[in-house]
Short mmCIF file of N, CA and C in Angstrom, two decimals:
data_model
loop_
_atom_site.label_atom_id
_atom_site.label_comp_id
_atom_site.label_asym_id
_atom_site.label_seq_id
_atom_site.Cartn_x
_atom_site.Cartn_y
_atom_site.Cartn_z
N MET A 57 12.85 -10.90 9.89
CA MET A 57 12.81 -12.10 10.53
C MET A 57 14.19 -12.98 10.03
N ASN A 58 14.88 -13.53 10.72
CA ASN A 58 16.02 -14.28 10.10
C ASN A 58 15.66 -15.88 10.08
N GLU A 59 16.50 -16.46 9.43
CA GLU A 59 16.18 -17.75 9.43
C GLU A 59 15.92 -18.69 10.66
N GLU A 60 16.23 -18.27 12.03
CA GLU A 60 15.82 -18.69 13.04
C GLU A 60 14.46 -18.03 13.81
N SER A 61 14.00 -17.12 12.99
CA SER A 61 12.42 -16.77 13.41
C SER A 61 12.85 -15.72 14.32
N ASN A 62 14.33 -15.23 14.59
CA ASN A 62 14.40 -14.01 15.54
C ASN A 62 14.10 -12.72 14.83
N LEU A 63 13.57 -11.81 15.46
CA LEU A 63 13.31 -10.37 14.78
C LEU A 63 14.39 -9.53 15.20
N SER A 64 14.34 -8.37 14.31
CA SER A 64 15.09 -7.32 14.68
C SER A 64 14.68 -6.18 14.13
N PHE A 65 15.06 -4.82 14.44
CA PHE A 65 14.21 -3.63 14.15
C PHE A 65 15.29 -3.05 12.76
N THR A 66 14.88 -2.59 11.90
CA THR A 66 15.41 -2.26 10.94
C THR A 66 15.87 -0.63 11.37
N TYR A 67 15.13 0.16 12.24
CA TYR A 67 15.42 1.29 12.59
C TYR A 67 15.42 1.32 14.43
N PRO A 68 16.44 0.59 15.05
CA PRO A 68 16.36 0.25 16.46
C PRO A 68 16.17 1.56 17.19
N GLU A 69 16.37 2.84 16.57
CA GLU A 69 15.83 3.71 17.57
C GLU A 69 14.50 4.20 17.60
N ASN A 70 13.72 3.40 16.88
CA ASN A 70 12.28 3.37 16.83
C ASN A 70 11.28 2.25 17.58
N GLU A 71 12.59 1.07 18.54
CA GLU A 71 11.95 0.03 19.06
C GLU A 71 10.93 0.25 20.36
N MET A 72 10.92 1.33 21.12
CA MET A 72 9.97 1.53 22.01
C MET A 72 8.96 2.63 21.81
N LYS A 73 8.93 2.95 20.31
CA LYS A 73 7.55 4.01 19.66
C LYS A 73 6.53 3.33 19.62
N ARG A 74 5.29 3.90 19.70
CA ARG A 74 4.12 3.18 19.43
C ARG A 74 3.80 3.79 18.08
N THR A 75 3.12 2.76 17.42
CA THR A 75 3.11 3.38 15.69
C THR A 75 1.73 4.53 15.85
N GLN A 76 1.02 4.64 16.65
CA GLN A 76 0.31 5.77 16.65
C GLN A 76 1.00 7.06 16.71
N ASP A 77 2.14 6.86 17.27
CA ASP A 77 3.05 8.27 17.43
C ASP A 77 3.98 8.58 16.24
N PHE A 78 3.83 7.83 15.34
CA PHE A 78 4.55 8.09 14.05
C PHE A 78 3.62 9.06 13.12
N GLU A 79 4.67 9.69 12.45
CA GLU A 79 3.61 10.47 11.49
C GLU A 79 3.33 9.80 10.48
N THR A 80 2.13 10.35 9.98
CA THR A 80 1.25 9.74 8.87
C THR A 80 1.88 9.71 7.69
N LEU A 81 2.09 8.41 7.17
CA LEU A 81 2.74 8.05 5.95
C LEU A 81 1.70 7.78 4.71
N TYR A 82 2.22 7.75 3.55
CA TYR A 82 1.27 7.66 2.33
C TYR A 82 2.15 6.71 1.43
N HIS A 83 1.70 5.85 0.80
CA HIS A 83 2.44 5.17 -0.04
C HIS A 83 1.28 5.07 -1.38
N ASP A 84 2.10 4.49 -2.60
CA ASP A 84 1.27 4.17 -3.82
C ASP A 84 0.60 2.86 -3.75
N ALA A 85 -0.73 2.91 -3.97
CA ALA A 85 -1.37 1.63 -3.89
C ALA A 85 -1.59 1.08 -4.97
N GLY A 86 -1.20 1.77 -6.15
CA GLY A 86 -1.61 1.14 -7.46
C GLY A 86 -2.85 1.17 -8.03
N GLN A 87 -3.68 2.00 -7.36
CA GLN A 87 -5.22 1.66 -7.77
C GLN A 87 -5.62 2.20 -9.35
N PHE A 88 -5.04 3.18 -9.45
CA PHE A 88 -5.33 4.17 -10.86
C PHE A 88 -4.29 5.18 -11.04
N TYR A 89 -4.20 5.45 -12.16
CA TYR A 89 -3.04 6.88 -12.78
C TYR A 89 -4.17 7.11 -14.15
N TRP A 90 -4.09 8.50 -14.12
CA TRP A 90 -4.34 9.18 -15.16
C TRP A 90 -3.27 10.53 -15.40
N GLY A 91 -3.48 10.90 -16.85
CA GLY A 91 -2.40 11.84 -17.20
C GLY A 91 -2.50 12.03 -18.69
N LYS A 92 -1.78 12.88 -19.22
CA LYS A 92 -1.61 13.19 -20.73
C LYS A 92 -0.86 12.12 -21.28
N THR A 93 -1.19 11.80 -22.48
CA THR A 93 -0.66 10.80 -23.30
C THR A 93 0.81 11.07 -23.36
N SER A 94 1.11 12.46 -23.89
CA SER A 94 2.66 12.94 -24.05
C SER A 94 3.35 12.17 -22.69
N ALA A 95 2.81 12.73 -21.42
CA ALA A 95 3.66 12.20 -20.27
C ALA A 95 4.14 10.55 -20.34
N TRP A 96 3.18 9.71 -20.96
CA TRP A 96 3.72 8.49 -20.65
C TRP A 96 4.53 8.21 -21.64
N VAL A 97 4.36 8.88 -23.10
CA VAL A 97 5.15 8.73 -24.25
C VAL A 97 6.65 9.29 -24.04
N ASN A 98 6.57 10.09 -23.18
CA ASN A 98 7.84 10.67 -22.96
C ASN A 98 8.74 10.36 -21.56
N LYS A 99 8.06 9.12 -21.03
CA LYS A 99 8.50 8.45 -19.96
C LYS A 99 8.51 9.61 -18.74
N ILE A 100 7.62 10.43 -18.59
CA ILE A 100 7.95 11.60 -17.56
C ILE A 100 7.35 10.70 -16.11
N ASN A 101 8.49 11.10 -15.02
CA ASN A 101 7.91 10.44 -13.53
C ASN A 101 6.60 11.00 -13.13
N MET A 102 5.66 10.09 -13.18
CA MET A 102 4.40 10.42 -12.67
C MET A 102 4.13 10.73 -11.15
N HIS A 103 5.19 10.45 -10.36
CA HIS A 103 5.42 10.77 -9.19
C HIS A 103 6.01 12.14 -8.91
N SER A 104 6.55 12.40 -10.06
CA SER A 104 7.35 13.93 -9.39
C SER A 104 6.21 14.99 -9.44
N SER A 105 4.82 15.02 -10.02
CA SER A 105 4.05 16.14 -9.48
C SER A 105 2.59 15.58 -9.58
N GLY A 106 2.69 14.29 -8.97
CA GLY A 106 1.47 13.52 -8.95
C GLY A 106 0.47 14.33 -8.07
N ILE A 107 -0.61 13.85 -7.92
CA ILE A 107 -1.96 14.18 -6.66
C ILE A 107 -2.45 13.10 -5.99
N GLY A 108 -2.24 13.02 -4.83
CA GLY A 108 -2.68 11.91 -4.01
C GLY A 108 -4.43 11.85 -3.94
N LEU A 109 -4.63 10.59 -3.78
CA LEU A 109 -5.98 10.36 -3.41
C LEU A 109 -6.35 9.36 -2.11
N PRO A 110 -6.22 10.08 -1.20
CA PRO A 110 -6.24 8.87 0.12
C PRO A 110 -7.22 7.81 0.06
N VAL A 111 -6.97 6.64 0.27
CA VAL A 111 -7.98 5.28 0.44
C VAL A 111 -7.43 5.02 1.54
N PRO A 112 -8.71 4.31 2.26
CA PRO A 112 -8.50 3.63 3.44
C PRO A 112 -7.92 2.15 3.51
N ASN A 113 -6.90 1.99 4.32
CA ASN A 113 -6.29 0.79 4.47
C ASN A 113 -6.84 -0.34 4.01
N TRP A 114 -8.22 -0.49 4.74
CA TRP A 114 -8.95 -1.79 4.60
C TRP A 114 -9.68 -1.87 3.26
N ARG A 115 -9.42 -0.62 2.23
CA ARG A 115 -10.11 -0.91 0.84
C ARG A 115 -9.11 -1.25 -0.09
N VAL A 116 -7.71 -1.47 0.46
CA VAL A 116 -6.51 -1.85 -0.59
C VAL A 116 -6.06 -3.07 -0.23
N ILE A 117 -5.50 -3.99 -1.03
CA ILE A 117 -4.76 -5.23 -0.80
C ILE A 117 -3.66 -5.25 -2.06
N ASP A 118 -2.63 -5.49 -1.78
CA ASP A 118 -1.54 -5.40 -2.60
C ASP A 118 -1.20 -6.95 -2.96
N ILE A 119 -1.55 -7.08 -4.12
CA ILE A 119 -1.79 -8.93 -4.50
C ILE A 119 -0.39 -9.06 -5.18
N ASP A 120 0.35 -9.93 -4.31
CA ASP A 120 1.45 -10.51 -4.64
C ASP A 120 1.58 -11.91 -4.83
N ASN A 121 0.71 -12.53 -4.23
CA ASN A 121 0.71 -14.14 -4.26
C ASN A 121 -0.75 -14.68 -3.99
N GLU A 122 -0.61 -15.99 -4.21
CA GLU A 122 -1.88 -16.67 -3.89
C GLU A 122 -3.03 -16.31 -2.49
N GLU A 123 -2.26 -16.18 -1.40
CA GLU A 123 -2.83 -16.05 -0.17
C GLU A 123 -3.25 -14.18 -0.22
N ASP A 124 -2.53 -13.29 -0.80
CA ASP A 124 -2.98 -12.25 -0.85
C ASP A 124 -4.42 -12.24 -1.60
N TRP A 125 -4.47 -13.13 -2.74
CA TRP A 125 -5.71 -13.20 -3.63
C TRP A 125 -6.96 -13.68 -2.97
N LYS A 126 -6.77 -14.63 -2.29
CA LYS A 126 -7.71 -15.39 -1.37
C LYS A 126 -8.19 -14.08 -0.28
N ARG A 127 -7.37 -13.48 0.12
CA ARG A 127 -7.80 -12.23 1.15
C ARG A 127 -8.85 -10.88 0.16
N ALA A 128 -8.19 -10.81 -0.85
CA ALA A 128 -9.01 -9.87 -1.42
C ALA A 128 -10.43 -10.55 -2.04
N GLU A 129 -10.37 -11.79 -2.41
CA GLU A 129 -11.90 -12.39 -2.35
C GLU A 129 -12.75 -12.56 -1.37
N LEU A 130 -12.19 -12.56 -0.24
CA LEU A 130 -12.95 -12.59 0.91
C LEU A 130 -13.50 -11.15 1.40
N LEU A 131 -12.34 -10.26 1.07
CA LEU A 131 -13.11 -8.91 1.17
C LEU A 131 -13.93 -8.08 0.23
N PHE A 132 -13.73 -9.08 -0.90
CA PHE A 132 -14.76 -8.50 -1.98
C PHE A 132 -16.12 -9.31 -1.51
N GLN A 133 -16.30 -10.44 -1.01
CA GLN A 133 -17.47 -11.14 -0.58
C GLN A 133 -18.00 -10.10 0.56
N ILE A 134 -17.42 -10.01 1.42
CA ILE A 134 -17.89 -9.08 2.58
C ILE A 134 -18.59 -7.77 1.79
N MET A 135 -17.73 -7.11 1.24
CA MET A 135 -18.13 -5.79 0.96
C MET A 135 -19.39 -5.75 -0.22
N ASP A 136 -19.31 -6.78 -1.10
CA ASP A 136 -20.50 -7.40 -2.01
C ASP A 136 -22.17 -7.43 -0.78
N ARG A 137 -21.62 -8.01 0.03
CA ARG A 137 -22.89 -8.26 0.95
C ARG A 137 -23.77 -6.99 1.33
N LYS A 138 -22.87 -6.10 1.56
CA LYS A 138 -23.27 -5.08 2.00
C LYS A 138 -24.19 -4.24 1.14
N THR A 139 -23.86 -4.34 0.01
CA THR A 139 -24.48 -3.41 -1.11
C THR A 139 -25.82 -4.03 -1.55
#
């Protein structure tokens, strides 16, 4: 979105595609990492041979600001009530 609140597509060729028609993509949620000490000390790229663990998107919140933190607190309250 630009300063005038106009939207534009990063990939215009996908403008008419439905999101459910896209290939499933995964990204690092930063939940946890484990590995050998030597890999950390030698700064070996953890993503070069990492193994993924799918986590539902409703269980993950990328906290970058206060609004994200508030959303995380609300999610925690909802999930805590169900236990």
